[in-house]
Short mmCIF file of C-alpha atoms in Angstrom, two decimals:
data_model
loop_
_atom_site.label_atom_id
_atom_site.label_comp_id
_atom_site.label_asym_id
_atom_site.label_seq_id
_atom_site.Cartn_x
_atom_site.Cartn_y
_atom_site.Cartn_z
CA MET A 256 87.73 162.59 280.39
CA ALA A 257 90.59 164.08 278.40
CA SER A 258 91.27 162.40 275.06
CA PHE A 259 93.85 164.83 273.70
CA VAL A 260 96.69 166.26 275.76
CA ASP A 261 99.39 168.45 274.26
CA ARG A 262 101.17 169.65 277.41
CA VAL A 263 102.24 167.63 280.44
CA VAL A 264 104.70 167.91 283.31
CA LEU A 265 106.72 164.72 283.53
CA HIS A 266 108.69 163.62 286.60
CA VAL A 267 111.51 161.34 285.47
CA SER A 268 114.32 159.68 287.37
CA GLY A 269 117.14 157.49 286.14
CA GLY A 270 117.93 154.17 287.74
CA ASN A 271 120.25 154.08 290.74
CA GLY A 272 123.65 152.50 290.37
CA GLY A 273 124.19 149.23 292.22
CA HIS A 274 126.50 149.11 295.23
CA GLY A 275 129.87 147.42 295.03
CA CYS A 276 130.38 144.19 296.96
CA VAL A 277 132.77 143.54 299.86
CA SER A 278 133.87 139.91 299.72
CA VAL A 279 136.99 137.82 300.34
CA LYS A 280 137.70 134.62 298.43
CA ARG A 281 137.24 131.60 300.65
CA GLU A 282 138.08 128.32 299.01
CA LYS A 283 139.64 125.09 300.17
CA PHE A 284 143.43 125.01 299.83
CA LYS A 285 143.46 128.74 298.99
CA PRO A 286 143.81 130.55 302.30
CA LEU A 287 144.94 133.79 300.66
CA GLY A 288 142.34 134.10 297.94
CA GLY A 289 142.13 137.87 298.29
CA PRO A 290 139.17 140.20 297.68
CA ASP A 291 136.65 139.07 295.08
CA GLY A 292 133.79 141.60 295.43
CA GLY A 293 132.27 142.58 292.07
CA ASN A 294 131.21 146.00 290.82
CA GLY A 295 127.64 147.23 290.86
CA GLY A 296 125.71 147.72 287.62
CA ASN A 297 124.85 151.09 286.14
CA GLY A 298 121.29 152.39 286.40
CA GLY A 299 119.13 152.73 283.30
CA ASP A 300 118.47 156.01 281.49
CA VAL A 301 115.10 157.60 280.73
CA VAL A 302 115.01 158.37 276.99
CA LEU A 303 112.36 160.24 275.02
CA ARG A 304 112.06 158.89 271.44
CA VAL A 305 109.84 160.10 268.61
CA SER A 306 107.44 157.49 267.30
CA HIS A 307 104.84 157.93 264.56
CA GLN A 308 102.65 155.49 266.45
CA THR A 309 102.20 158.07 269.21
CA THR A 310 100.00 161.09 268.51
CA THR A 311 99.24 162.48 271.96
CA LEU A 312 100.74 162.89 275.43
CA LEU A 313 97.71 161.39 277.13
CA ASP A 314 99.62 158.47 278.69
CA TYR A 315 101.94 160.83 280.54
CA HIS A 316 98.98 162.92 281.70
CA HIS A 317 97.64 159.91 283.58
CA SER A 318 101.05 158.54 284.69
CA PRO A 319 103.45 161.47 285.06
CA HIS A 320 106.03 159.65 287.22
CA ARG A 321 108.51 157.47 285.32
CA HIS A 322 111.55 155.69 286.78
CA ALA A 323 114.16 153.60 284.99
CA GLN A 324 115.44 150.27 286.30
CA ASN A 325 118.10 150.28 288.99
CA GLY A 326 121.45 148.61 288.54
CA GLY A 327 122.08 145.38 290.42
CA PRO A 328 124.57 145.13 293.32
CA GLY A 329 127.89 143.41 292.85
CA MET A 330 128.41 139.92 294.25
CA GLY A 331 131.25 137.74 295.41
CA ASP A 332 133.45 135.72 293.08
CA TRP A 333 133.95 138.86 290.93
CA ARG A 334 130.33 138.82 289.72
CA VAL A 335 129.17 142.16 288.34
CA GLY A 336 125.65 143.44 289.03
CA HIS A 337 123.21 143.57 286.12
CA GLN A 338 122.86 146.77 284.10
CA GLY A 339 119.58 148.66 284.52
CA GLU A 340 117.42 148.67 281.40
CA THR A 341 116.85 151.94 279.58
CA LEU A 342 113.29 153.23 279.83
CA VAL A 343 112.18 154.47 276.39
CA LEU A 344 109.18 156.82 276.39
CA SER A 345 107.53 157.31 273.01
CA VAL A 346 106.48 160.87 272.18
CA PRO A 347 104.76 162.36 269.11
CA ASP A 348 106.70 163.99 266.32
CA GLY A 349 107.18 167.68 267.12
CA THR A 350 107.45 167.35 270.91
CA VAL A 351 109.39 170.14 272.59
CA VAL A 352 111.11 169.37 275.90
CA LYS A 353 111.42 172.29 278.31
CA SER A 354 112.59 172.87 281.85
CA PRO A 355 110.04 174.11 284.42
CA ASP A 356 111.36 177.66 283.96
CA GLY A 357 110.71 177.55 280.19
CA LYS A 358 114.19 176.81 278.85
CA VAL A 359 114.09 174.64 275.71
CA LEU A 360 116.07 171.45 276.25
CA ALA A 361 115.28 169.60 273.03
CA ASP A 362 113.10 169.84 269.93
CA LEU A 363 112.26 166.30 268.83
CA VAL A 364 111.44 166.27 265.14
CA GLY A 365 111.66 163.21 262.92
CA GLU A 366 111.19 159.50 263.50
CA GLY A 367 113.71 158.13 265.99
CA ALA A 368 114.87 161.47 267.41
CA GLU A 369 115.98 160.94 271.02
CA PHE A 370 116.68 162.93 274.15
CA VAL A 371 118.08 161.56 277.43
CA ALA A 372 115.71 163.06 279.98
CA ALA A 373 117.39 161.50 283.04
CA ALA A 374 120.71 159.68 283.12
CA GLY A 375 121.18 156.57 285.22
CA GLY A 376 123.59 156.46 288.14
CA GLN A 377 127.03 154.89 288.00
CA GLY A 378 127.58 151.59 289.75
CA GLY A 379 129.98 151.38 292.68
CA LEU A 380 133.31 149.55 292.59
CA GLY A 381 133.74 146.35 294.57
CA ASN A 382 136.64 145.78 296.93
CA SER A 383 138.45 143.71 294.29
CA ALA A 384 138.66 146.80 292.06
CA LEU A 385 139.90 148.91 294.97
CA ALA A 386 142.74 146.53 295.87
CA SER A 387 146.28 147.75 295.29
CA ALA A 388 149.84 146.80 296.19
CA LYS A 389 149.50 148.64 299.50
CA ARG A 390 145.82 147.97 300.19
CA LYS A 391 145.67 144.26 299.46
CA ALA A 392 142.31 143.45 301.04
CA PRO A 393 140.02 146.48 301.30
CA GLY A 394 137.24 146.09 303.80
CA PHE A 395 134.92 148.45 301.97
CA ALA A 396 133.37 149.11 298.56
CA LEU A 397 131.99 152.17 296.82
CA LEU A 398 128.26 152.84 296.79
CA GLY A 399 126.24 153.30 293.62
CA ILE A 400 125.35 156.85 292.63
CA PRO A 401 121.63 157.71 292.48
CA GLY A 402 120.21 158.48 289.04
CA ASP A 403 119.28 161.97 287.91
CA THR A 404 115.87 163.22 288.97
CA ARG A 405 114.25 166.12 287.18
CA ASP A 406 110.93 167.63 286.16
CA ILE A 407 110.43 168.38 282.48
CA VAL A 408 107.60 169.92 280.49
CA LEU A 409 106.51 168.25 277.25
CA GLU A 410 104.70 170.41 274.70
CA LEU A 411 103.35 168.99 271.48
CA LYS A 412 103.78 171.22 268.44
CA SER A 413 102.32 169.53 265.43
CA ILE A 414 104.35 169.36 262.23
CA ALA A 415 102.05 171.42 260.00
CA ASP A 416 102.98 173.32 256.84
CA ILE A 417 99.79 175.37 256.60
CA ALA A 418 97.74 176.75 259.50
CA LEU A 419 94.03 177.43 259.17
CA VAL A 420 92.82 180.14 261.55
CA GLY A 421 89.44 181.73 261.93
CA TYR A 422 86.39 182.18 264.12
CA PRO A 423 84.50 179.14 265.42
CA SER A 424 82.17 177.62 262.82
CA ALA A 425 84.05 179.35 259.98
CA GLY A 426 84.45 175.98 258.29
CA LYS A 427 88.08 175.10 259.06
CA SER A 428 87.34 171.45 259.90
CA SER A 429 85.10 171.21 256.82
CA LEU A 430 87.96 172.45 254.63
CA ILE A 431 90.34 169.86 256.08
CA ALA A 432 87.79 167.12 255.49
CA ALA A 433 87.20 168.32 251.91
CA MET A 434 90.89 168.70 250.99
CA SER A 435 92.31 165.60 252.74
CA ALA A 436 91.38 162.18 254.02
CA ALA A 437 91.01 163.46 257.58
CA ARG A 438 87.56 163.14 259.12
CA PRO A 439 87.28 165.61 262.03
CA LYS A 440 84.09 166.14 263.95
CA ILE A 441 81.82 168.64 262.14
CA ALA A 442 78.63 170.18 263.57
CA ASP A 443 76.59 173.37 263.24
CA TYR A 444 77.44 174.84 266.63
CA PRO A 445 80.47 176.86 267.81
CA PHE A 446 83.45 175.17 269.48
CA THR A 447 82.71 171.83 267.90
CA THR A 448 86.42 171.24 267.41
CA LEU A 449 88.18 170.85 270.75
CA VAL A 450 91.54 169.56 269.50
CA PRO A 451 93.77 170.55 266.57
CA ASN A 452 93.03 168.59 263.40
CA LEU A 453 95.66 167.52 260.89
CA GLY A 454 95.20 166.59 257.27
CA VAL A 455 97.57 165.68 254.44
CA VAL A 456 96.97 167.39 251.08
CA GLN A 457 98.41 166.40 247.70
CA ALA A 458 98.67 169.25 245.17
CA GLY A 459 100.58 168.15 242.10
CA ASP A 460 103.96 166.85 243.19
CA VAL A 461 103.83 168.60 246.55
CA ARG A 462 102.49 166.85 249.63
CA PHE A 463 101.95 169.00 252.72
CA THR A 464 100.07 169.04 256.02
CA ILE A 465 97.40 171.47 257.10
CA ALA A 466 96.17 172.07 260.65
CA ASP A 467 93.48 174.19 262.21
CA VAL A 468 93.37 176.16 265.47
CA PRO A 469 90.07 175.55 267.24
CA GLY A 470 88.19 178.25 269.09
CA LEU A 471 90.28 181.33 268.22
CA ILE A 472 88.15 184.36 269.15
CA GLU A 473 88.67 187.89 270.39
CA GLY A 474 90.38 187.91 273.77
CA ALA A 475 92.07 184.54 273.23
CA SER A 476 95.38 185.98 274.45
CA GLU A 477 93.64 186.75 277.75
CA GLY A 478 92.28 183.22 278.13
CA ARG A 479 88.98 183.36 276.23
CA GLY A 480 88.10 180.47 273.97
CA LEU A 481 90.54 177.67 273.15
CA GLY A 482 92.66 178.93 270.29
CA HIS A 483 95.47 180.60 272.19
CA ASP A 484 96.23 177.34 273.96
CA PHE A 485 96.52 175.53 270.62
CA LEU A 486 98.48 178.11 268.64
CA ARG A 487 101.67 176.24 269.50
CA HIS A 488 100.58 173.61 266.99
CA VAL A 489 100.99 176.04 264.09
CA GLU A 490 104.30 177.60 265.16
CA ARG A 491 106.18 175.48 262.62
CA CYS A 492 103.88 176.41 259.70
CA ALA A 493 105.13 178.13 256.55
CA ALA A 494 101.96 180.13 255.91
CA ILE A 495 98.68 181.23 257.49
CA VAL A 496 95.30 180.77 255.77
CA HIS A 497 92.51 182.97 257.14
CA VAL A 498 89.21 181.14 256.80
CA LEU A 499 86.48 183.80 256.79
CA ASP A 500 82.81 182.93 257.19
CA CYS A 501 80.84 184.66 254.47
CA GLY A 502 77.59 182.97 255.39
CA SER A 503 77.33 184.19 258.97
CA LEU A 504 73.87 185.37 259.99
CA GLU A 505 75.12 187.49 262.92
CA ALA A 506 74.43 191.16 262.24
CA GLU A 507 77.37 192.45 264.28
CA ARG A 508 79.94 190.30 262.41
CA ASN A 509 81.44 190.54 258.94
CA PRO A 510 84.52 188.92 257.33
CA ILE A 511 86.65 192.10 257.50
CA ASP A 512 86.08 192.55 261.23
CA ASP A 513 86.76 188.85 261.85
CA LEU A 514 90.07 189.15 259.98
CA ASP A 515 91.12 192.18 262.03
CA VAL A 516 90.32 190.39 265.30
CA ILE A 517 92.29 187.28 264.33
CA GLU A 518 95.25 189.39 263.17
CA ARG A 519 95.37 191.15 266.53
CA GLU A 520 95.29 187.86 268.42
CA LEU A 521 98.10 186.44 266.26
CA GLU A 522 100.15 189.55 266.91
CA LYS A 523 99.78 189.10 270.67
CA TYR A 524 101.00 185.50 270.50
CA ALA A 525 104.77 185.27 271.17
CA VAL A 526 106.43 182.43 269.32
CA ASP A 527 109.18 180.91 271.48
CA MET A 528 112.58 179.70 270.36
CA SER A 529 111.64 176.04 270.23
CA TYR A 530 111.45 176.29 266.44
CA ALA A 531 113.67 178.64 264.48
CA GLY A 532 114.49 179.04 260.82
CA VAL A 533 117.78 178.32 259.11
CA ASP A 534 119.05 181.74 260.15
CA GLY A 535 118.32 181.05 263.81
CA ASP A 536 115.47 183.58 263.98
CA VAL A 537 111.79 183.01 264.67
CA VAL A 538 109.23 184.70 262.42
CA PRO A 539 106.05 185.83 264.23
CA LEU A 540 102.84 184.22 263.05
CA ASN A 541 101.33 187.42 261.64
CA ASP A 542 104.51 188.12 259.60
CA ARG A 543 104.35 184.88 257.64
CA PRO A 544 102.82 184.51 254.16
CA LYS A 545 99.03 184.72 254.30
CA LEU A 546 96.15 183.59 252.14
CA VAL A 547 92.46 184.36 252.59
CA ALA A 548 89.77 181.75 251.96
CA LEU A 549 86.25 183.18 251.74
CA ASN A 550 84.27 180.12 252.77
CA LYS A 551 80.61 179.16 252.33
CA THR A 552 80.25 180.85 248.93
CA ASP A 553 77.77 178.12 247.95
CA LEU A 554 75.16 180.04 249.98
CA PRO A 555 73.38 182.93 248.22
CA ASP A 556 74.29 185.40 250.94
CA GLY A 557 77.81 183.96 251.09
CA LYS A 558 78.45 184.65 247.40
CA ASP A 559 77.25 188.25 247.72
CA MET A 560 79.32 188.81 250.87
CA ALA A 561 82.45 187.44 249.16
CA GLU A 562 82.03 189.81 246.21
CA MET A 563 81.65 192.77 248.61
CA VAL A 564 84.73 192.13 250.78
CA ARG A 565 87.07 190.82 248.08
CA PRO A 566 88.18 194.28 246.78
CA GLU A 567 89.08 195.47 250.28
CA LEU A 568 91.09 192.32 251.00
CA GLU A 569 92.99 192.55 247.74
CA ARG A 570 93.70 196.22 248.42
CA ARG A 571 95.38 195.12 251.66
CA GLY A 572 97.63 192.78 249.68
CA TYR A 573 95.99 189.42 250.40
CA ARG A 574 95.58 186.63 247.85
CA VAL A 575 91.87 185.84 248.03
CA PHE A 576 90.17 182.57 247.11
CA GLU A 577 86.43 182.02 247.09
CA VAL A 578 85.84 178.44 248.23
CA SER A 579 83.13 176.13 249.43
CA ALA A 580 83.80 173.11 251.59
CA THR A 581 80.43 171.70 250.65
CA SER A 582 80.63 171.96 246.84
CA HIS A 583 84.47 171.86 246.74
CA ALA A 584 84.44 174.99 244.60
CA GLY A 585 87.80 176.79 244.53
CA LEU A 586 89.58 174.18 246.64
CA ARG A 587 91.90 173.09 243.84
CA ALA A 588 93.20 176.62 243.28
CA LEU A 589 93.59 177.12 247.03
CA GLY A 590 95.49 173.85 247.34
CA PHE A 591 97.98 174.77 244.60
CA ALA A 592 98.51 178.22 246.17
CA MET A 593 99.32 176.50 249.48
CA ALA A 594 101.67 174.07 247.74
CA GLU A 595 103.50 176.97 246.07
CA ILE A 596 104.23 178.61 249.43
CA VAL A 597 105.24 175.31 251.06
CA GLN A 598 107.61 174.41 248.23
CA ALA A 599 109.23 177.83 248.37
CA ALA A 600 109.77 177.47 252.10
CA ARG A 601 111.28 174.01 251.66
CA ASP A 602 113.61 175.20 248.91
CA ALA A 603 114.79 178.02 251.15
CA VAL A 604 115.61 175.56 253.91
CA GLU A 605 117.53 173.28 251.52
CA THR A 606 119.48 176.03 249.75
CA ALA A 607 120.24 178.34 252.67
CA PRO A 608 123.41 177.36 254.52
CA PRO A 609 122.68 176.43 258.10
CA LYS A 610 123.83 178.83 260.75
CA VAL A 611 126.32 176.83 262.75
CA ALA A 612 128.03 178.29 265.76
CA PRO A 613 131.82 177.88 265.63
CA ALA A 614 133.19 175.18 267.86
CA VAL A 615 134.94 176.53 270.92
CA LEU A 616 137.53 174.32 272.57
CA ARG A 617 138.16 175.09 276.20
CA PRO A 618 140.97 172.84 277.46
CA ARG A 619 141.36 172.47 281.17
CA ALA A 620 143.80 174.91 282.69
CA VAL A 621 147.01 173.50 284.09
CA ASN A 622 146.39 175.00 287.51
CA GLU A 623 142.67 174.19 287.61
CA ALA A 624 141.89 172.40 290.85
CA GLY A 625 138.55 170.92 289.78
CA PHE A 626 136.78 172.31 292.85
CA THR A 627 136.09 175.56 294.63
CA ILE A 628 135.78 176.46 298.30
CA ARG A 629 133.31 179.14 299.34
CA ARG A 630 133.50 180.70 302.76
CA GLU A 631 130.15 181.26 304.44
CA GLU A 632 128.86 181.98 307.90
CA ARG A 633 126.28 180.09 309.93
CA ASN A 634 125.25 180.99 313.47
CA LEU A 635 128.12 183.48 313.59
CA GLU A 636 130.56 180.61 312.97
CA PRO A 637 132.67 180.17 309.82
CA LEU A 638 131.54 177.53 307.34
CA PHE A 639 133.51 176.32 304.31
CA ARG A 640 131.56 174.82 301.39
CA VAL A 641 133.44 172.58 298.93
CA LEU A 642 131.89 172.50 295.44
CA GLY A 643 133.02 170.39 292.50
CA ASP A 644 132.05 167.36 290.45
CA LYS A 645 134.67 165.06 291.91
CA PRO A 646 134.21 165.85 295.63
CA GLU A 647 130.42 165.67 295.38
CA LYS A 648 130.58 162.41 293.43
CA TRP A 649 133.02 160.87 295.90
CA VAL A 650 130.76 161.76 298.82
CA LYS A 651 127.85 159.94 297.16
CA GLN A 652 130.06 156.85 296.73
CA THR A 653 131.16 156.71 300.37
CA ASP A 654 129.65 154.39 302.96
CA PHE A 655 129.83 156.51 306.10
CA ALA A 656 129.13 153.48 308.28
CA ASN A 657 132.56 152.12 307.36
CA GLU A 658 135.61 153.82 308.87
CA GLU A 659 137.93 152.52 306.17
CA ALA A 660 135.67 153.98 303.46
CA ILE A 661 135.70 157.34 305.24
CA GLY A 662 139.49 157.18 305.43
CA TYR A 663 139.63 156.41 301.71
CA LEU A 664 137.47 159.50 301.05
CA ALA A 665 139.78 161.60 303.20
CA ASP A 666 142.79 160.36 301.22
CA ARG A 667 141.10 161.17 297.89
CA LEU A 668 140.21 164.68 299.03
CA ASN A 669 143.74 165.16 300.31
CA ARG A 670 145.25 164.07 296.99
CA LEU A 671 142.90 166.42 295.15
CA GLY A 672 144.24 169.30 297.24
CA VAL A 673 141.15 170.09 299.30
CA GLU A 674 143.00 170.21 302.61
CA ASP A 675 145.73 172.48 301.27
CA GLN A 676 143.11 174.82 299.88
CA LEU A 677 141.22 174.82 303.19
CA PHE A 678 144.41 175.93 304.93
CA LYS A 679 144.85 178.71 302.35
CA VAL A 680 141.34 180.10 302.83
CA GLY A 681 141.82 180.23 306.59
CA ALA A 682 140.13 177.08 307.85
CA LYS A 683 141.17 175.83 311.28
CA PRO A 684 140.82 172.39 312.85
CA GLY A 685 137.30 172.03 314.19
CA ASP A 686 135.67 174.37 311.65
CA THR A 687 132.54 173.21 309.81
CA VAL A 688 133.11 171.97 306.27
CA VAL A 689 130.26 171.17 303.85
CA ILE A 690 130.66 169.23 300.60
CA GLY A 691 127.98 169.95 298.01
CA GLU A 692 124.90 172.16 297.76
CA ASP A 693 121.86 169.88 298.13
CA ASP A 694 121.98 166.80 300.35
CA ALA A 695 125.37 168.02 301.49
CA VAL A 696 127.63 166.24 303.96
CA VAL A 697 128.55 168.32 307.02
CA PHE A 698 131.49 167.49 309.27
CA ASP A 699 133.97 169.12 311.61
CA TRP A 700 137.26 169.39 309.80
CA GLU A 701 140.29 167.70 311.28
CA PRO A 702 143.40 167.57 309.05
CA THR A 703 144.26 163.97 308.25
CA MET A 704 147.70 162.45 308.69
CA MET A 705 149.93 162.56 305.65
CA THR A 706 150.16 158.77 305.61
CA GLY A 707 147.44 157.14 303.52
CA ALA A 708 145.01 154.64 304.97
CA GLU A 709 146.46 151.86 302.81
CA VAL A 710 149.73 151.81 304.78
CA LEU A 711 148.16 151.97 308.22
CA THR A 712 147.66 148.76 310.11
CA GLY A 713 144.30 147.94 311.62
CA PRO A 714 141.37 145.51 311.40
CA ARG A 715 139.54 145.33 308.09
CA GLY A 716 136.87 147.99 307.83
CA THR A 717 138.48 150.29 310.41
CA ASP A 718 140.86 153.22 310.28
CA ILE A 719 143.10 153.94 313.27
CA ARG A 720 142.86 157.64 312.49
CA PHE A 721 139.29 157.52 313.77
CA ALA A 722 140.20 155.81 317.05
CA ASP A 723 139.66 157.67 320.33
CA TRP A 724 143.27 158.74 320.70
CA GLU A 725 144.76 162.15 321.23
CA ARG A 726 148.34 163.15 320.61
CA PRO A 727 150.00 163.86 324.02
CA THR A 728 151.43 167.29 324.67
CA ARG A 729 155.07 167.92 325.61
CA ALA A 730 154.15 168.40 329.27
CA GLN A 731 152.22 165.12 329.26
CA LYS A 732 155.19 163.34 327.72
CA ARG A 733 157.55 164.79 330.35
CA GLU A 734 155.19 163.80 333.14
CA GLU A 735 154.93 160.24 331.76
CA TYR A 736 158.72 160.10 331.52
CA GLU A 737 159.17 161.22 335.12
CA ASP A 738 156.58 158.68 336.25
CA ARG A 739 158.39 155.86 334.46
CA LYS A 740 161.72 157.04 335.88
CA ALA A 741 160.35 157.11 339.44
CA ALA A 742 158.77 153.66 338.99
CA LYS A 743 162.12 152.21 337.84
CA ALA A 744 163.93 153.78 340.80
CA ALA A 745 161.38 152.34 343.22
CA ALA A 746 161.76 148.90 341.63
CA ARG A 747 165.55 149.05 342.02
CA GLU A 748 165.24 150.04 345.65
CA GLU A 749 162.89 147.12 346.29
CA LEU A 750 165.28 144.66 344.65
CA GLU A 751 168.19 146.08 346.62
CA ALA A 752 166.30 145.60 349.89
CA GLU A 753 165.47 142.01 349.04
CA ARG A 754 169.04 141.40 348.12
CA ARG A 755 170.33 142.70 351.41
CA ALA A 756 167.81 140.51 353.23
CA GLY A 757 169.10 137.43 351.37
CA ILE A 758 165.81 136.58 349.74
CA TRP A 759 167.11 134.68 346.71
CA THR A 760 166.48 131.17 345.38
CA GLU A 761 168.22 128.86 342.90
CA SER A 762 165.32 128.93 340.53
CA THR A 763 165.59 132.65 340.11
CA ARG A 764 169.27 132.61 339.22
CA ARG A 765 169.38 129.59 336.85
CA ARG A 766 173.19 129.60 336.56
CA ALA A 767 175.66 126.74 336.24
CA PRO A 768 176.93 125.30 339.57
CA GLN A 769 180.56 126.47 339.03
CA ARG A 770 179.44 129.95 338.13
CA ASP A 771 176.98 129.92 341.02
CA ALA A 772 179.72 129.02 343.52
CA ALA A 773 182.03 131.68 342.15
CA ARG A 774 179.18 134.14 342.18
CA GLU A 775 178.42 133.25 345.84
CA GLN A 776 182.03 133.93 346.82
CA VAL A 777 181.92 137.24 345.06
CA ASP A 778 178.60 138.01 346.64
CA GLU A 779 179.91 137.12 350.11
CA GLY A 780 182.82 139.40 349.50
CA GLU A 781 180.48 142.11 348.33
CA TRP A 782 178.29 141.55 351.34
CA ALA A 783 181.31 141.71 353.59
CA ASP A 784 182.42 144.89 351.94
CA ASP A 785 178.96 146.21 352.28
CA ASP A 786 178.91 145.29 355.97
CA ASP A 787 182.26 146.94 356.48
CA ARG A 788 180.92 150.00 354.77
#
């Protein structure tokens, strides 16, 4: 069972925003209470925060999926949904956050350093917030936006000032135990140390941290041993200390050959940009200040071996220290030499001016539309893809089961200028239009009427623009006109025939008696004239 994990893939997702509420105030003696639907709450964020109480990424190795709390939905009586709580994930000091393709997103160094790994979604507006002078009682609300979902890679790079490198069983863990209060596992067989060890050393007024790289052997860059996997823990170090085993009983090994092998492996290791100096550059591990510790000089053979190899090492320019982790011989001098290098590196960081990129202000252009339209082709038919933060966000907020909400989306897109731009790029009614890249909304484009949905009459939650109605053509209008004209002529002929037949009653005329008598005389005269004719 793993007890130390320094690299994990974490799947994080922010909380979803709560949906807005559709509600109308209903209270006694207040028949026109109006809309009172509240807004939905925002979803919680997923935040990575450095904590000294956390030393490993083991928890995220066992539980790699983390989701923040969702926002609550809005309610009637203008009640707002609850805000989703932020999910804080504690990480060790020195954690580097990367994307799956290796891009560094954040370098978390120092207690309390934070990084928002996944932002929560925005809550939707209720119908009370959507009400206006023209749309007094909206029958729809905006939906909450889902939270961000992403995969991130967490790599632990220990905050060490001095890195101890060397062959297995060279005595690196013994040196840490002798120079600090750390108590790593120590045994007389290779690959005893399976995880990097850290120890704090006090040399005069300088306090610094040392770390070892377990299992660094020849071929580590090709996957042999363990050291190449743990070299990331010494990328932040100021100096390298080569721990050479002078008491080895293997005939084919000697300290000089061990040093050459380790130097080649360090040269093959590429330090990434997760940690850079004040000048913005990264110094390779084998180009950093180096010290050589000839260990196990308390052994008779170890003392003789150290005296033989010391001249060659000094000729190469190394500062050489003969030490013994068992008798503590030479450790004080080695500790002060380490402190000297660490202090020089710290002074350089404090005195050198930081390399700050100049701020570049890019104001939004006056004619910037805020969206783009890309013409594509699918199944030999034209397809127009609308891309932009606003259109894609508005689509996520729209309840496509509500006609009024769809009409509101159409009005927003029209005001943004999407329809005008579609005309300019050659779109025709009935062409396929897609909004967004992933989880896109596909529809057949029909230009909306210029009148907004807020001034159109219709039942709440509906839009008459989506009714099954087609605008009649000129020929259809003429045909309907001729039909109405013929029907009126036929009705007049029928009335004339009834009139000639004398089919009339008092109840149908409803005139005063004097006017009725006069009208009868006139009618008789008309009838007589008609008979004469």
